[in-house]
Short mmCIF file of C-alpha atoms in Angstrom, two decimals:
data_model
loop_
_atom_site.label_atom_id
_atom_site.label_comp_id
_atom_site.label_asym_id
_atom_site.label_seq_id
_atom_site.Cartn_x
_atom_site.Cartn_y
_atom_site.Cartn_z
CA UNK A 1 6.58 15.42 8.61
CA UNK A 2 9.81 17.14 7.69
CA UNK A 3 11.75 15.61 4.40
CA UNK A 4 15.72 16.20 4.27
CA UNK A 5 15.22 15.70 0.59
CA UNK A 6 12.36 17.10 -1.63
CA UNK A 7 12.54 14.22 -4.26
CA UNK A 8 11.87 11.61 -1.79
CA UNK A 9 9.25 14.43 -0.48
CA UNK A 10 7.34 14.49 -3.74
CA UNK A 11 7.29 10.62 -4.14
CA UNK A 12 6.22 10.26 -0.79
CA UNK A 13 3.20 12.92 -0.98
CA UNK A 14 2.69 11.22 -5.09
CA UNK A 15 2.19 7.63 -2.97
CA UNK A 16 -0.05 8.88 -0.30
CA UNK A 17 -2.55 9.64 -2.83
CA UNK A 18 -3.15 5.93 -2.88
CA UNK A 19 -6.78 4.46 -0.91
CA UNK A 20 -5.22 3.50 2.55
CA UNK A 21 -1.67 4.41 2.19
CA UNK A 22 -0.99 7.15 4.53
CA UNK A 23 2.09 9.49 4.67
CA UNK A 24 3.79 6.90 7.12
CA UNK A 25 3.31 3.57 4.95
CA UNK A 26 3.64 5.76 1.86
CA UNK A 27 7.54 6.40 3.41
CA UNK A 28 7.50 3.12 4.81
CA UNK A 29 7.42 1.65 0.96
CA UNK A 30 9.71 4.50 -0.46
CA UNK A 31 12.28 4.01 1.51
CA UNK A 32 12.12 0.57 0.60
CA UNK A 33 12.04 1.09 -3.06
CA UNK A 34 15.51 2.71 -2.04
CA UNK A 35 16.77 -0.35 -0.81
CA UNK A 36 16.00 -2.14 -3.54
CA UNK A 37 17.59 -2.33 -6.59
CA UNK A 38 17.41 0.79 -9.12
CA UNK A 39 16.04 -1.45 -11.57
CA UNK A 40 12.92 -2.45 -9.54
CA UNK A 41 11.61 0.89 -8.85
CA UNK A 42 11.75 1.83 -12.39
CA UNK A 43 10.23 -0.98 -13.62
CA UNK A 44 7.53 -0.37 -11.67
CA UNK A 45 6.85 3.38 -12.95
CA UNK A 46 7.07 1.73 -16.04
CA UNK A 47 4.56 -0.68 -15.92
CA UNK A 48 2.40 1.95 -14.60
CA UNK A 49 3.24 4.43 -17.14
CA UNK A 50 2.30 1.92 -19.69
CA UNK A 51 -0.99 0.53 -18.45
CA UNK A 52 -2.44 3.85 -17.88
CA UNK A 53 -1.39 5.33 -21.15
CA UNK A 54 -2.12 1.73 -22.91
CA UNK A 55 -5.05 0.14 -21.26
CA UNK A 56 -8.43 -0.29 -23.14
CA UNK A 57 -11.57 -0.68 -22.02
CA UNK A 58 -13.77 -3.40 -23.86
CA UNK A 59 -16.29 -1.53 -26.25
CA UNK A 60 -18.77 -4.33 -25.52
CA UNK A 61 -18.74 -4.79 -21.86
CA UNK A 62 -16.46 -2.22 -20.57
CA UNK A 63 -13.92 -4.47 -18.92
CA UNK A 64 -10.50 -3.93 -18.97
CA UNK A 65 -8.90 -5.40 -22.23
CA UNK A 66 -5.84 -5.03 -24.59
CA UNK A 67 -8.20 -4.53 -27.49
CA UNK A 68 -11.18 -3.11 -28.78
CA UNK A 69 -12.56 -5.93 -27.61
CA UNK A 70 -11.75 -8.05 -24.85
CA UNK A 71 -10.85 -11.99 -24.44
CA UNK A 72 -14.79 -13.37 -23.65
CA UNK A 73 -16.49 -10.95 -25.84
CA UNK A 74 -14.71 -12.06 -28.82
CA UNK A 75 -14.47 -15.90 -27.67
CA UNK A 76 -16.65 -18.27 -30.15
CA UNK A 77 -17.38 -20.52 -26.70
CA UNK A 78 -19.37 -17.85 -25.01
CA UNK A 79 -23.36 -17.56 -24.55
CA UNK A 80 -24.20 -14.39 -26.20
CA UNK A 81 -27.44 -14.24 -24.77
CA UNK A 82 -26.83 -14.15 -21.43
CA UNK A 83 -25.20 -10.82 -20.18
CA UNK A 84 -24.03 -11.13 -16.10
CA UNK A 85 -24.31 -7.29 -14.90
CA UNK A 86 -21.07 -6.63 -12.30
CA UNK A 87 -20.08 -3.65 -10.42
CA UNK A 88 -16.08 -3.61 -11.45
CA UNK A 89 -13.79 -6.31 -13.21
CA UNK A 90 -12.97 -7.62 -10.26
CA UNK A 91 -16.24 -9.43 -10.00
CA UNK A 92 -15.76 -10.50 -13.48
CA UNK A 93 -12.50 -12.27 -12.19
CA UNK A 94 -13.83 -13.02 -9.05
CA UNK A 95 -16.97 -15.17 -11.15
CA UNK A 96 -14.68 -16.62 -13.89
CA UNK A 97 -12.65 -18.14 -11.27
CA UNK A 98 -15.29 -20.09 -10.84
CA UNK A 99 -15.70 -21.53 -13.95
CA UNK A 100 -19.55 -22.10 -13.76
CA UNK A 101 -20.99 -19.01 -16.22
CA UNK A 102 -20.23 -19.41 -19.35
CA UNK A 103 -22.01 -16.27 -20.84
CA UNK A 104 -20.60 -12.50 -21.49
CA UNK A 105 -20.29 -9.89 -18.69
CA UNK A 106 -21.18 -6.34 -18.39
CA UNK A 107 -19.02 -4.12 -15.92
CA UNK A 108 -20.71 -1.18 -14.69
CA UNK A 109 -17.87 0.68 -13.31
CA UNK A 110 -19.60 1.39 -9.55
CA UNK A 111 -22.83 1.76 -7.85
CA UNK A 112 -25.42 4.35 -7.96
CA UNK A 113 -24.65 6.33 -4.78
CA UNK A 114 -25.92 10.18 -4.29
CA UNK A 115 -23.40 9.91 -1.34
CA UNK A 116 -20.51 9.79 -3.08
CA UNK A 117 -21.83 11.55 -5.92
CA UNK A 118 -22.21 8.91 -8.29
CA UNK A 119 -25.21 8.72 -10.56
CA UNK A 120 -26.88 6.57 -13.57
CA UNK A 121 -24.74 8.74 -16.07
CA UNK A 122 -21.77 8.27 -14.74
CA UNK A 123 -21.89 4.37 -14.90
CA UNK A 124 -22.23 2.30 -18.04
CA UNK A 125 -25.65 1.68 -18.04
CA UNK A 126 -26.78 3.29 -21.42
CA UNK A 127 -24.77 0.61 -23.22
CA UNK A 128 -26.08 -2.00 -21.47
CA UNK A 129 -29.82 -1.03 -22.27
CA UNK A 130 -28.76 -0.22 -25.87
CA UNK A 131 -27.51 -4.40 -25.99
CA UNK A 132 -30.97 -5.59 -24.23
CA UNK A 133 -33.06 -2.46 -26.71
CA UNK A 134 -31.17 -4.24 -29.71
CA UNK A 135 -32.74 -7.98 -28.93
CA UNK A 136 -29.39 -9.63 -28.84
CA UNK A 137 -29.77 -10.57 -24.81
CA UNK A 138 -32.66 -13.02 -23.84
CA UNK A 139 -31.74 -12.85 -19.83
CA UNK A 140 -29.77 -10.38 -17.68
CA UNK A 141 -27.79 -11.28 -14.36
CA UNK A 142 -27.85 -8.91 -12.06
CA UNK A 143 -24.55 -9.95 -9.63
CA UNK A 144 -23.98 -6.87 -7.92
CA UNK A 145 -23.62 -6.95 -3.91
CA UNK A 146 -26.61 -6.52 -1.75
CA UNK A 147 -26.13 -3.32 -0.31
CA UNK A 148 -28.56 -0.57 -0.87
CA UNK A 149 -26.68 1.23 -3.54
CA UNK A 150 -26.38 -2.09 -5.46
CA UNK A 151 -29.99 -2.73 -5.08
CA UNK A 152 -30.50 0.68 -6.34
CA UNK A 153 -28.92 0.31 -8.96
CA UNK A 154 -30.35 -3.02 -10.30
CA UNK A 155 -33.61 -1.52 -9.39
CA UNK A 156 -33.06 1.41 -11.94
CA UNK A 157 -31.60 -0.80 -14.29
CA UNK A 158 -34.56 -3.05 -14.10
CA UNK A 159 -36.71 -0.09 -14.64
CA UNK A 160 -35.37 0.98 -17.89
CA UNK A 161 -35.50 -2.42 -19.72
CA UNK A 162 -38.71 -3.82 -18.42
CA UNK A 163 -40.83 -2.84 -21.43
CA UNK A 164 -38.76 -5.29 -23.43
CA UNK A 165 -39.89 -7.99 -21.97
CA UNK A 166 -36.41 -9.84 -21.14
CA UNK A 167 -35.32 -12.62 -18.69
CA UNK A 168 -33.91 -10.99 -15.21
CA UNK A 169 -32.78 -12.69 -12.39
CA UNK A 170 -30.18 -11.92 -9.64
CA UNK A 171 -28.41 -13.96 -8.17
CA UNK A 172 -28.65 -16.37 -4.94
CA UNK A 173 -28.42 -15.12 -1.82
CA UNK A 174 -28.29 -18.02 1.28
CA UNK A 175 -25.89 -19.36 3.77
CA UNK A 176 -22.73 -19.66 2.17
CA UNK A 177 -21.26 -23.34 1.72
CA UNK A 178 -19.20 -24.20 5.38
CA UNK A 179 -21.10 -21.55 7.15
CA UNK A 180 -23.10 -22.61 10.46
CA UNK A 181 -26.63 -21.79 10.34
CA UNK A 182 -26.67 -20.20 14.47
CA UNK A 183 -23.99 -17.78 13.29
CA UNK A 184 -26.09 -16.63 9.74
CA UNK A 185 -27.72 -13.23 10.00
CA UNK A 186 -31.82 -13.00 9.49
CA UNK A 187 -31.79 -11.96 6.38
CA UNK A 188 -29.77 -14.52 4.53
CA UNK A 189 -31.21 -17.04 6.62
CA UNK A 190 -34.77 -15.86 5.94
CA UNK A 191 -34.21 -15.63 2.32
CA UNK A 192 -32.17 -18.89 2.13
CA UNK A 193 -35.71 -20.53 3.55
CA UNK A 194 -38.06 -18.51 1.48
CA UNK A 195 -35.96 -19.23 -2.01
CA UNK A 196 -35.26 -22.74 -0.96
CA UNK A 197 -34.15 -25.42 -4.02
CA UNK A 198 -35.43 -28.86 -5.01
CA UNK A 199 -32.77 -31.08 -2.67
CA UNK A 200 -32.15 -33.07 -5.96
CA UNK A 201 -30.48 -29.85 -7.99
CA UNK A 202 -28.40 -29.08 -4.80
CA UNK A 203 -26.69 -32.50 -5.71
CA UNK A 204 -25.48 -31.77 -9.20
CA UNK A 205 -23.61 -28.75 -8.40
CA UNK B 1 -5.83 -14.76 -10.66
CA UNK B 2 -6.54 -14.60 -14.36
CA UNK B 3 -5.86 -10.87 -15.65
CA UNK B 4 -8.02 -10.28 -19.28
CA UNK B 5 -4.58 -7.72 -19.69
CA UNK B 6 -1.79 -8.19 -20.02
CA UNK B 7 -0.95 -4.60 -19.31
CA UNK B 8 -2.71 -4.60 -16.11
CA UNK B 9 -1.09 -7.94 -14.90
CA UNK B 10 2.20 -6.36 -15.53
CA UNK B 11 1.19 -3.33 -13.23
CA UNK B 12 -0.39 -5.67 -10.66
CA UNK B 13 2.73 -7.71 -10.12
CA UNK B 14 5.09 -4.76 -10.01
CA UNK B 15 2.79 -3.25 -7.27
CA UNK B 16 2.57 -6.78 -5.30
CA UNK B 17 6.39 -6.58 -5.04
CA UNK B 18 6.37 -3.62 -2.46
CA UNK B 19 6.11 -4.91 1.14
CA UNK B 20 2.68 -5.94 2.77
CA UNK B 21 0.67 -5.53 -0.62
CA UNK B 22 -0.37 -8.57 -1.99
CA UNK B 23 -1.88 -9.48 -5.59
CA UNK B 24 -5.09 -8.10 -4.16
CA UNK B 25 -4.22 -4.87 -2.79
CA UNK B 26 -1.97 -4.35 -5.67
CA UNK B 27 -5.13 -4.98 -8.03
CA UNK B 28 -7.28 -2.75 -5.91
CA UNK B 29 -4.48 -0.06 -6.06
CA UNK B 30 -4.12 -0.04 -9.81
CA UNK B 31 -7.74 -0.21 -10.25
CA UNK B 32 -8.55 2.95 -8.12
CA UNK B 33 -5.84 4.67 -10.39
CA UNK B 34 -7.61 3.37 -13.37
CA UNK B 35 -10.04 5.30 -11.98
CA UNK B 36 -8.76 8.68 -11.16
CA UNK B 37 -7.14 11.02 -14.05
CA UNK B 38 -4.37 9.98 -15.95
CA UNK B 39 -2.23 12.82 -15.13
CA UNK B 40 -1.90 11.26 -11.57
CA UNK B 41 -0.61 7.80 -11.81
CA UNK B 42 1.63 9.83 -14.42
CA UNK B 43 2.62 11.92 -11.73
CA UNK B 44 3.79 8.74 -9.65
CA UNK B 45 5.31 7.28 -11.97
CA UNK B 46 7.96 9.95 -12.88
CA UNK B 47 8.27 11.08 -8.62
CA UNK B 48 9.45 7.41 -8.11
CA UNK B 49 11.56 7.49 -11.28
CA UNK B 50 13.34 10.96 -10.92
CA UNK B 51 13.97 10.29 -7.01
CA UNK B 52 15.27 6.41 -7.50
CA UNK B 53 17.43 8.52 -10.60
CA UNK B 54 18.59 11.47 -8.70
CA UNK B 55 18.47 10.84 -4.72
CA UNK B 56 21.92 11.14 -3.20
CA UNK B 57 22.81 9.85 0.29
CA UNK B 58 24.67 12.98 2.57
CA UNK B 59 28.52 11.88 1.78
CA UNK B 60 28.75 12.51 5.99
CA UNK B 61 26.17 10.85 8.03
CA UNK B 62 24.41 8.68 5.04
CA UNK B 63 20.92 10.50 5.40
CA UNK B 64 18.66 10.86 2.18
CA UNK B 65 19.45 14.52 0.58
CA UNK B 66 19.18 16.42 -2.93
CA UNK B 67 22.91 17.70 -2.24
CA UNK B 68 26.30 16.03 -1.63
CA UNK B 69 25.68 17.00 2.01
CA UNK B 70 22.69 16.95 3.91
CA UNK B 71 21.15 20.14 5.35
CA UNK B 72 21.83 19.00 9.17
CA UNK B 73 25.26 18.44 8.09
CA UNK B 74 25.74 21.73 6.38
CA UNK B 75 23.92 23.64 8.70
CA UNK B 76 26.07 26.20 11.11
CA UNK B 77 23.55 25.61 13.85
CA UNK B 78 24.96 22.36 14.64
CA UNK B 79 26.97 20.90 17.06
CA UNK B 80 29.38 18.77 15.34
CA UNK B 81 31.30 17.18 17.90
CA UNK B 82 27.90 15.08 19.29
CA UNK B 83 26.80 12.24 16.71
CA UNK B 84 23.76 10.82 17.31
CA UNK B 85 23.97 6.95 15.53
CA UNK B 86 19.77 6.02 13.79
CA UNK B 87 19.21 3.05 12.29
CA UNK B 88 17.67 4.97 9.02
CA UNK B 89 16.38 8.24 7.84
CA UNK B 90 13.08 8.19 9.75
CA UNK B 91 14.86 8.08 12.83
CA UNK B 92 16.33 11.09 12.04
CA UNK B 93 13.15 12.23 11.33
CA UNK B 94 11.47 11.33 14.52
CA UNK B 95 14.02 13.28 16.76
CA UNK B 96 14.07 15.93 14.16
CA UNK B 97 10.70 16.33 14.66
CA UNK B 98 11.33 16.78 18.90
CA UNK B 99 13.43 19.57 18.68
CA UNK B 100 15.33 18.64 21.60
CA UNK B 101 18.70 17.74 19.43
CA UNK B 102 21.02 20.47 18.24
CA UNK B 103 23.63 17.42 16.95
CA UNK B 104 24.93 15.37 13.65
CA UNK B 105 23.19 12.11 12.85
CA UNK B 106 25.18 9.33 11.47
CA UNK B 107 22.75 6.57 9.41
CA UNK B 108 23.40 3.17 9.67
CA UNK B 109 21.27 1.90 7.04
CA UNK B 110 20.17 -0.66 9.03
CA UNK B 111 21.11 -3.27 11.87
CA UNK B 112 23.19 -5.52 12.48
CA UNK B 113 21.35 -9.05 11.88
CA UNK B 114 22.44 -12.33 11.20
CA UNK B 115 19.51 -13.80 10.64
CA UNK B 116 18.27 -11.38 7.84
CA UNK B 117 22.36 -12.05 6.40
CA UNK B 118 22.86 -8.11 7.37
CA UNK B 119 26.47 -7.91 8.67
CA UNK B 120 28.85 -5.18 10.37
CA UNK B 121 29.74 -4.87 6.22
CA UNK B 122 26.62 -3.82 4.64
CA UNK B 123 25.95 -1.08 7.06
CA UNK B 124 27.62 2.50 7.56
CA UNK B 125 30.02 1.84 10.15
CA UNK B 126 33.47 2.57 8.71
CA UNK B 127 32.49 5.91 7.78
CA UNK B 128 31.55 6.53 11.38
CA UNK B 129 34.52 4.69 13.35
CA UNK B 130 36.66 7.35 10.34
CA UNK B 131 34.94 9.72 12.02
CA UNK B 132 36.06 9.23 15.33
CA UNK B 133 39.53 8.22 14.73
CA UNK B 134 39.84 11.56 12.69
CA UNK B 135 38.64 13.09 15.98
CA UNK B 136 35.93 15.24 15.16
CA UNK B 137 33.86 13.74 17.27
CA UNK B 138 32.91 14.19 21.33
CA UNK B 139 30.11 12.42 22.10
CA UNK B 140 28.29 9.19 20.43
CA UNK B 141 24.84 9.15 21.27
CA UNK B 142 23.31 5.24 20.60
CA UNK B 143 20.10 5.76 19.44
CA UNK B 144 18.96 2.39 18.10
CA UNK B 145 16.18 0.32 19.25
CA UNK B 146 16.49 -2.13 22.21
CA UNK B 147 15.82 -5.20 20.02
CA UNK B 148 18.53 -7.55 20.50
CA UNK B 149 19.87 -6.53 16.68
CA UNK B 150 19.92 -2.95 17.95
CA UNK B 151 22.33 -3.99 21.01
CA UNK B 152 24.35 -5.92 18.95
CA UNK B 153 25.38 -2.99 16.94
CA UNK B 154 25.71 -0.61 19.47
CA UNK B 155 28.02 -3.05 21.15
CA UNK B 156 30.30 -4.02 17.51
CA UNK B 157 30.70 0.03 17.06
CA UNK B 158 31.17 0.30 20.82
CA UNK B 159 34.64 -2.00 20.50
CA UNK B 160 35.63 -0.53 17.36
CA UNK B 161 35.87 3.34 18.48
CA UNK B 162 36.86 2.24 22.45
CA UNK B 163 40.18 3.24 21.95
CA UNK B 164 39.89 6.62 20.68
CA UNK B 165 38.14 7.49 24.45
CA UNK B 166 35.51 9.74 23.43
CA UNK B 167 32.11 9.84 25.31
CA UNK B 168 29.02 7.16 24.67
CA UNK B 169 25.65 7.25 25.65
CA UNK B 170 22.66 5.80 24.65
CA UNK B 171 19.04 7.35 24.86
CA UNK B 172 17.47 6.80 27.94
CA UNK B 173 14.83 4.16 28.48
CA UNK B 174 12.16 4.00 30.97
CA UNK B 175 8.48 4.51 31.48
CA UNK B 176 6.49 6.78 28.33
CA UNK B 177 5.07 9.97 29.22
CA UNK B 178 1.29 9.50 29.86
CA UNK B 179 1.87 5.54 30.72
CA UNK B 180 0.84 3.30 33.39
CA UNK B 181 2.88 1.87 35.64
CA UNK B 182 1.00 -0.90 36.23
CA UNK B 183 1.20 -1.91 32.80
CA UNK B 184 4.53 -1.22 32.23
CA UNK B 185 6.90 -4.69 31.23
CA UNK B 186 9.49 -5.23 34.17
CA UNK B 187 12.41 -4.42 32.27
CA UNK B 188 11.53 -1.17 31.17
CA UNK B 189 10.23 -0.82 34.64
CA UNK B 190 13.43 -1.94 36.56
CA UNK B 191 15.59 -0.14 34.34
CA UNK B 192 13.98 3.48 35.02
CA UNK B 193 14.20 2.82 38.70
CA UNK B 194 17.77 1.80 38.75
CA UNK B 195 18.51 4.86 36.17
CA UNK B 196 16.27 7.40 37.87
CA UNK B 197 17.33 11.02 37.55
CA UNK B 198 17.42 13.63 40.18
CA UNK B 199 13.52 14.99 40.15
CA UNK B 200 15.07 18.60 39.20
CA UNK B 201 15.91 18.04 36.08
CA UNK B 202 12.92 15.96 35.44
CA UNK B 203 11.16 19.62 35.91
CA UNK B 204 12.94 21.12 32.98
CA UNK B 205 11.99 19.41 30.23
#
């Protein structure tokens, strides 16, 4: 791709570094930042500027916060004793949403995974078994997806704290609400039999 | 979506304002940068603020440039009397990249389109119809696409510079290289049969 101009070059090849924005989209939204008003464009550097020179990460849990510590670590209405183990704060969002856990989080920031590289150091897991090695957490969560690298990594996890005798459970896997049970795959629909509930607590959620 | 930032937020809905990423994209976006080294999103950030501070449009044919004229329009290796008319830059780019034009472009900045409340006004078509009354200019070469916006334009600029009786074209249209016939729709079908070209010159190219 030739550029007539080498500013519009450099913000184009700064954009593409982006997961799934390629040289054409990464043009595609330049040129439209060109369009738009001045104001926009640099309001958005801004903000980005900021956030990444700003942000905090919660000293507790490790989500993303505008303090030390963040909103649900330091909230009085929170189960300390219940820590819900997540891969990244999106999960943490994705579960508060819900409004059904009312207990603290801790984000691990990934997934074991010798593919890409990543290993037990280079997540926050050494925090985490410094909380459960301190006896303030009576049960751990583990909500991370069921793929083999998160299964690793609750498996490692579940290795290192097991001498301290804690509550661990994960969380349920089955045929999601709405779903028809022909188009389920095995798995879920095995587990969903073998794990099966008391009808009577089905009806109080 | 609850943020537990206020910083983040801020970045999120910046990023959602570009077009085709939404809250969640933008999210995923400014996490993976949270991710990566600082320097980078720094990096960004300043690319899209010194090119939205310092980009200048070629005072000629409207295309993006770091000088007061663009290097096709400064260039000695051009013919000047044969303007090619784009919609915007990355048309120029695309026949740019073919080789096969020796030309000027002239960028329109857009099309002409009612519906989107784009008129004749908000697009570069004075500066071109100058052009041609000044009389620098041989040959206009309608490049836009065959939507019906694109013919409408062609056809407003077509009226306004009939009097000054210099050539018009537009770029031919007919079956792609490499392309079925059979799936071919029946206009673009009819249309290279009833513009074929002697099989001679077909040989050169």
């Amino acid at each position: 791709m030739e550029f007539s101009s080498k500013l519009l070059e450099k913000a184009v090849n700064e954009m593409s570094q982006l997961p799934g924005v390629g040289k054409r989209t990464a043009l595609r939204l330049v040129l439209h930042m060109l369009r738009q008003p001045k104001e926009q464009t640099l309001a958005l550097a801004e903000a980005l500027q900021t956030m990444r020179n700003e942000i905090k990460f919660c000293k507790s849990c490790h989500n993303i916060s505008d303090n030390e510590l963040c909103e649900i670590c330091s909230s009085n209405n929170r189960n300390e004793e219940i820590v819900c183990v997540v891969e990244d704060i999106r999960d943490v969002m994705a579960i508060e949403s819900t409004s059904s856990y009312k207990g603290l989080y801790h984000v691990l920031g990934g997934k074991i995974s010798p593919m890409d590289g990543i290993g037990p150091h280079d997540l926050n897991i050494e925090t985490l078994v410094n909380k459960v090695k301190e006896g303030k957490v009576k049960e751990l969560i583990f909500a991370l997806s069921s793929t083999m690298e998160g299964d690793t990594t609750n498996f490692y996890i579940y290795k290192q704290i097991q001498e301290y005798n804690i509550e661990t459970s994960t969380i349920a896997r089955g045929i999601s609400v709405g779903d028809e049970l022909e188009y389920a795959d095995e798995i879920t629909l095995g587990r969903s039999i073998v794990n099966r509930i008391p009808f009577e607590s089905s009806l109080k959620s």
